[in-house]
C-alpha positions as a printed Julia matrix, in Angstrom:
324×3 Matrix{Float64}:
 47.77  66.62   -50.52
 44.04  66.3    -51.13
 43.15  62.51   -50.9
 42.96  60.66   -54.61
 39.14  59.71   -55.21
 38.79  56.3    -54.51
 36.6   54.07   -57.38
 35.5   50.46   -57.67
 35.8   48.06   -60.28
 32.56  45.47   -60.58
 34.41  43.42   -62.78
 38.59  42.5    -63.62
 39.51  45.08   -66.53
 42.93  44.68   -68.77
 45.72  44.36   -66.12
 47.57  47.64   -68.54
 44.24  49.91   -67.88
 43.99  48.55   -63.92
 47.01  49.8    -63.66
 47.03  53.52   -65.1
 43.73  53.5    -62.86
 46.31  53.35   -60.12
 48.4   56.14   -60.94
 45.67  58.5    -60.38
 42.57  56.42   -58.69
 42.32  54.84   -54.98
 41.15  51.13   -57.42
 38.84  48.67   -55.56
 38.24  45.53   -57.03
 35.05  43.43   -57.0
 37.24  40.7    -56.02
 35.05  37.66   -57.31
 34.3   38.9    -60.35
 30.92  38.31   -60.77
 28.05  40.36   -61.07
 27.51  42.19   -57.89
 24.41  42.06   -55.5
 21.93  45.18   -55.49
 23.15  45.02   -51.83
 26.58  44.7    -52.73
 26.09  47.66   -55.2
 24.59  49.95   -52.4
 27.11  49.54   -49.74
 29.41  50.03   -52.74
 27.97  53.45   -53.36
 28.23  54.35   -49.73
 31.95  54.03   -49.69
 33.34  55.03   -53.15
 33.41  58.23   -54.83
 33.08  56.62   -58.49
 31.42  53.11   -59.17
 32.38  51.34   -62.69
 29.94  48.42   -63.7
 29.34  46.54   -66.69
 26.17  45.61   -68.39
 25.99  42.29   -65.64
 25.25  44.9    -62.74
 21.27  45.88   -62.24
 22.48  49.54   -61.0
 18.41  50.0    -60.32
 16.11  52.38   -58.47
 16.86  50.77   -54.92
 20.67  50.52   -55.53
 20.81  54.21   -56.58
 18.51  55.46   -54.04
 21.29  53.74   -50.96
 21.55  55.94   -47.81
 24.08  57.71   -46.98
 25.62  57.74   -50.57
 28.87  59.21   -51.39
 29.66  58.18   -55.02
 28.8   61.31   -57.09
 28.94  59.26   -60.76
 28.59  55.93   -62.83
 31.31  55.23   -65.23
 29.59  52.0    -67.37
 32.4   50.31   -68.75
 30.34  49.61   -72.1
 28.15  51.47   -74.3
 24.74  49.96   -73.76
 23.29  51.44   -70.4
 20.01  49.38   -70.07
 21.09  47.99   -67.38
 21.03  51.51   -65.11
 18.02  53.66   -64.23
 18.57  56.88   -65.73
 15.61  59.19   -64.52
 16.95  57.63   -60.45
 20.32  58.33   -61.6
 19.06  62.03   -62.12
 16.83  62.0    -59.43
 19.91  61.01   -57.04
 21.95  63.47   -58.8
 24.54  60.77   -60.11
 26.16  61.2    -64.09
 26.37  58.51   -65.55
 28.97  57.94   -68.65
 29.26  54.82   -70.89
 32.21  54.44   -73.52
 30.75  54.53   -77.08
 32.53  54.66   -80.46
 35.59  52.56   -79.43
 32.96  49.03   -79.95
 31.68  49.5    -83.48
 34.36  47.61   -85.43
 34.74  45.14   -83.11
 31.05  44.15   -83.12
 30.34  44.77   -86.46
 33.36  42.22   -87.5
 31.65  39.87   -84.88
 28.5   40.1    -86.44
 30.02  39.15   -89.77
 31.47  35.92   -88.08
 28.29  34.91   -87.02
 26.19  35.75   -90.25
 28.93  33.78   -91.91
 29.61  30.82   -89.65
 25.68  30.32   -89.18
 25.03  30.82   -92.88
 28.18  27.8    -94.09
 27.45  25.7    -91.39
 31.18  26.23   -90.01
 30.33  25.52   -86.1
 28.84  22.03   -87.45
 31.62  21.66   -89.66
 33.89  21.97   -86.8
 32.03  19.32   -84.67
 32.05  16.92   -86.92
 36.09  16.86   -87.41
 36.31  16.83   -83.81
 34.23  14.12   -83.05
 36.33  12.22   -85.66
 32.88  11.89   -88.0
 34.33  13.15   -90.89
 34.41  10.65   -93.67
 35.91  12.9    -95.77
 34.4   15.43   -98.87
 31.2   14.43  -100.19
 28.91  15.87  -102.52
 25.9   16.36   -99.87
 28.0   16.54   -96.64
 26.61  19.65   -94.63
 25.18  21.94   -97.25
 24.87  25.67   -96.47
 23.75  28.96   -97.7
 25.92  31.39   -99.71
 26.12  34.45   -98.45
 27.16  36.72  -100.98
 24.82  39.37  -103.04
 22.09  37.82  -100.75
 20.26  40.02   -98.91
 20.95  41.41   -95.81
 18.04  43.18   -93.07
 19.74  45.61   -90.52
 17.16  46.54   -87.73
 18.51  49.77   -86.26
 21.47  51.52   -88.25
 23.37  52.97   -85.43
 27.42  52.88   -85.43
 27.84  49.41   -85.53
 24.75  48.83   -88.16
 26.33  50.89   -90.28
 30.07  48.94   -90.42
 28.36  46.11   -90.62
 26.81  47.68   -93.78
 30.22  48.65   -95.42
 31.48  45.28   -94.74
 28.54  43.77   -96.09
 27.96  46.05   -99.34
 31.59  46.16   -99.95
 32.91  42.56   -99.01
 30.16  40.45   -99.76
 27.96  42.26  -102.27
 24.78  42.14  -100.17
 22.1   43.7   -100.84
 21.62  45.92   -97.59
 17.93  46.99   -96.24
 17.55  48.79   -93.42
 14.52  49.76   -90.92
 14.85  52.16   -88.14
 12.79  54.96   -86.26
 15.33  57.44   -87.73
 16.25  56.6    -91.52
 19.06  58.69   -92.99
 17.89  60.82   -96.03
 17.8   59.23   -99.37
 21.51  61.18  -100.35
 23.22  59.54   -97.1
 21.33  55.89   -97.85
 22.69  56.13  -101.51
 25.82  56.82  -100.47
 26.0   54.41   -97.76
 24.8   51.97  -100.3
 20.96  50.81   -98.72
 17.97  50.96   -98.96
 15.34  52.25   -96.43
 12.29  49.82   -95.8
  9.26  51.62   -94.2
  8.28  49.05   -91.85
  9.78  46.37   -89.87
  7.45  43.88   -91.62
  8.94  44.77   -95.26
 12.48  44.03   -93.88
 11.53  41.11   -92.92
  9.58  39.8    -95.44
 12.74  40.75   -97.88
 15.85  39.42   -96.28
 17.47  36.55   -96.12
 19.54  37.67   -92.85
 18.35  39.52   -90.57
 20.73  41.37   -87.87
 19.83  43.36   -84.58
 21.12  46.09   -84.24
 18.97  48.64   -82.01
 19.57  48.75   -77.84
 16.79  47.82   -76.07
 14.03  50.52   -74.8
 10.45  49.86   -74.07
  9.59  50.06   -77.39
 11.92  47.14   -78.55
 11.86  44.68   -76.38
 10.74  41.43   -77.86
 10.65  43.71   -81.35
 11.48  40.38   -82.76
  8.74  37.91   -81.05
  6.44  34.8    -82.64
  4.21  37.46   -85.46
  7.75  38.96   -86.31
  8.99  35.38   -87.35
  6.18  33.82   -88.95
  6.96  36.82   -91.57
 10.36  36.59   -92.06
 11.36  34.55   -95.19
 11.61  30.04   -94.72
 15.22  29.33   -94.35
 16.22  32.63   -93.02
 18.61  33.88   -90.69
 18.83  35.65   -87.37
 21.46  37.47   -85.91
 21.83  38.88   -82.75
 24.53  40.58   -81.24
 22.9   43.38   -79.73
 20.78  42.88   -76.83
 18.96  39.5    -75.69
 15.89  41.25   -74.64
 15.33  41.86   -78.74
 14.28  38.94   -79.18
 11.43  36.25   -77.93
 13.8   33.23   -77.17
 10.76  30.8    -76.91
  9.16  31.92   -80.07
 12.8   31.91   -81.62
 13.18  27.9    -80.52
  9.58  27.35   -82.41
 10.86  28.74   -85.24
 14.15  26.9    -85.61
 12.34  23.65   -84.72
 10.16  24.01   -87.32
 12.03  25.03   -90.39
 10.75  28.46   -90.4
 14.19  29.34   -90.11
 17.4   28.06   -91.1
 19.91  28.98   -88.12
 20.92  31.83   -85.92
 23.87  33.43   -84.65
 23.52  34.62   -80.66
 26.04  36.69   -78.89
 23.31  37.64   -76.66
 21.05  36.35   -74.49
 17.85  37.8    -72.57
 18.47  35.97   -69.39
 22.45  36.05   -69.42
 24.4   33.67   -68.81
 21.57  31.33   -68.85
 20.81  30.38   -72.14
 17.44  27.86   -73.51
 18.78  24.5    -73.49
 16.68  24.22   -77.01
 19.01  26.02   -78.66
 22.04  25.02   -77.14
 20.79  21.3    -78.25
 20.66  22.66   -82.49
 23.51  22.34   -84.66
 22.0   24.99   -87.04
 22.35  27.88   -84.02
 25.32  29.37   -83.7
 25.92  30.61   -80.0
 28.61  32.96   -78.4
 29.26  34.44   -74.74
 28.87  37.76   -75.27
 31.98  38.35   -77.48
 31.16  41.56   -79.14
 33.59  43.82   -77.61
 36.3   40.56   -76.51
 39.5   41.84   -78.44
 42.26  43.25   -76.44
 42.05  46.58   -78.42
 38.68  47.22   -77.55
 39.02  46.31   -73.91
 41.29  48.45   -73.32
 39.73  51.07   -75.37
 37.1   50.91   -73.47
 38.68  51.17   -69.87
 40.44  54.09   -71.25
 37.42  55.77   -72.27
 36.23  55.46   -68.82
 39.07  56.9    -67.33
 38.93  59.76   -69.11
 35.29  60.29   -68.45
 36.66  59.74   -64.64
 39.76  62.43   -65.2
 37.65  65.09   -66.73
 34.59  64.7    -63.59
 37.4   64.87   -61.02
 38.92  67.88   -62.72
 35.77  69.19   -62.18
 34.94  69.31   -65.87
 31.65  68.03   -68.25
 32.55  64.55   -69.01
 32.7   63.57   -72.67
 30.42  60.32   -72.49
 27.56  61.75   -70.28
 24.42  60.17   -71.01
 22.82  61.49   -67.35
């Protein structure tokens, strides 16, 4: 019996997909679970036949390029894939996979949260009761913005952009604008119920809330820095639950300080886990750990879309999520 391939973990997964990992996989375990070393990452490479990280692993240019290397593909548990040098990947001759489509939902019902929570003041509301501050209902006691039929920038309109459009046009009556590289035609923007700004400038000059929603390439990083928020409308929002490196955290602090802008709701961070102590200081910011994908249905999902990517490879077949 040919030995089974034997694959590491860089972080604990649901204990139900660990364990069908087992039927078929020799599973090592990044036992500390933290994010691994580049060092750590190389020897890994050296000694497994499949490595699984998450977005917390650098899987860089020196890490790929390890001596002696026996791992033959990267299964990213997660659909971003920033975080791994494609062309080295190539150059190495390493596929890489990452688990799309099984996020979206998820996210975009995340997303919601945070427009909503940021927008009604609900994290400060929460504080307060806590503390035992409340003095019970008053006329002027934490005001907030409504949220319905305002309106409602989307920068990007990938998968998740677009559910958090139907949730937005269809639960809350927004009004939704949208700016990305690749705009759907005017039929498929009707339909979807949007409407297509032609710059990035117009969306933000237009919205009340504005939500990330584009993965971060050279040409987006910091898409959202100081000029970007002097345009956006006083007592705006920002939402972010796509990629730290969006946005310009110091120029996002300024803004909040000021007035400029109302609040903002962070899932992500550009130096995670370290977040500005600024903003973790405002009551008006609304800040998460990365919970976009945290429900046990998407989890899982998620390991089981990297297993499959794993079964088909070791079958010697074209894996279904190969994005090198």
């Amino acid at each position: 019996m040919p030995s089974r391939p034997r694959i590491l973990l860089s972080r604990r997964w649901p204990e139900q997909v660990e364990a069908l990992l087992e039927e078929g996989y020799e599973v090592a375990r990044n036992v500390p679970d933290r994010p691994m070393s580049a060092a750590d990452m190389r020897e890994a490479l050296r000694t497994v036949d499949a490595f699984c990280p998450t977005v917390t692993d650098r899987v860089d240019a020196g890490v790929l390029g390890a001596s002696s290397r026996k791992a033959r593909i990267i299964a990213n548990y997660g659909v971003g894939f920033e975080h791994i040098d494609l062309a080295a990947a190539r150059r190495a001759g390493i596929v890489v996979t990452n688990t799309p489509d099984v996020l979206t939902d998820c996210t975009a019902d995340l997303a919601l949260a945070l427009i909503l929570s940021t927008a009604r003041g609900v994290v400060r509301g929460d504080r307060l009761v806590r503390a035992g501050d409340w003095a019970g209902w008053s006329p002027a006691s934490i005001y907030g913005n409504r949220v319905s039929g305002k309106a409602l920038g989307l920068v990007g309109f990938g998968r998740i952009a677009r559910a958090v459009a139907r949730r937005a046009v269809h639960g809350f009556s927004m009004r939704v604008l949208v700016y990305t590289p690749r705009p759907p035609g005017d039929e498929q923007a009707r339909s979807l119920g949007v409407e297509i700004c032609a710059s990035l400038d117009e969306l933000l000059a237009r919205s009340v809330v504005v939500s990330l929603h584009c993965p971060v390439t050279p040409e987006t990083a910091g898409i959202i820095g100081r000029a970007q928020l002097a345009r956006m409308r006083r007592g705006a929002i920002l939402i972010n639950t796509a990629r730290g490196a969006l946005v310009d955290e110091n120029a996002l602090t300024e803004a909040l300080l000021s007035g400029r802008l109302a609040g903002a709701g962070l899932d992500v961070y550009a130096h995670e886990p370290e977040v500005p102590e600024a903003l973790r200081q405002m009551d008006q910011v609304v800040l998460l750990p990365h919970l976009g994908s945290a429900t046990v249905e998407t989890r899982e999902a998620m390991g089981m879309r990297v297993k499959k990517n794993l079964d088909r490879f070791f079958a010697g077949r074209e894996p279904p999520d190969r994005v090198a």
